[in-house]
């Protein structure tokens, strides 16, 4: 599911890693987590890896795994919403 960044209300930072930061956010009146990737301009390989991660998350269903909601893929903004 492709989501527009404008639909998210980003809150406080929850954590950070080498490639992304995770924030709490609100989407459609629901509390979500958003993994925002650091790079604004991404190579085709990096974009493919984000797509692969979102494809994998869509298929996973387990109580111990955060559910996938959608992906933001706008110019300069790339994020996974969970």
Tab-separated table of C-alpha atoms in Angstrom, residues 10-44:
chain	number	residue	atom	x	y	z
A	10	UNK	CA	5.232	12.376	12.862
A	11	UNK	CA	5.946	12.439	16.588
A	12	UNK	CA	8.966	11.725	18.743
A	13	UNK	CA	11.949	9.632	17.704
A	14	UNK	CA	11.886	6.100	19.097
A	15	UNK	CA	15.252	4.881	17.823
A	16	UNK	CA	17.897	5.179	15.150
A	17	UNK	CA	20.199	2.940	13.175
A	18	UNK	CA	22.731	3.190	10.384
A	19	UNK	CA	20.127	3.526	7.629
A	20	UNK	CA	16.986	4.900	9.254
A	21	UNK	CA	15.265	6.473	12.236
A	22	UNK	CA	12.011	5.214	13.731
A	23	UNK	CA	9.364	7.647	14.926
A	24	UNK	CA	5.998	7.307	16.559
A	25	UNK	CA	3.302	8.778	14.354
A	26	UNK	CA	-0.420	9.009	13.763
A	27	UNK	CA	-2.086	7.743	10.599
A	28	UNK	CA	-5.872	7.790	10.166
A	29	UNK	CA	-6.308	8.355	13.924
A	30	UNK	CA	-4.189	5.255	14.688
A	31	UNK	CA	-0.853	5.170	16.483
A	32	UNK	CA	1.850	3.754	14.192
A	33	UNK	CA	5.625	3.527	13.910
A	34	UNK	CA	7.400	5.001	10.886
A	35	UNK	CA	10.855	3.889	9.739
A	36	UNK	CA	12.260	6.888	7.844
A	37	UNK	CA	15.344	6.196	5.741
A	38	UNK	CA	18.214	8.708	6.006
A	39	UNK	CA	19.096	9.032	2.331
A	40	UNK	CA	17.015	11.497	0.380
A	41	UNK	CA	18.294	10.416	-3.031
A	42	UNK	CA	18.510	6.655	-3.274
A	43	UNK	CA	20.084	4.398	-5.828
A	44	UNK	CA	17.925	1.925	-7.710
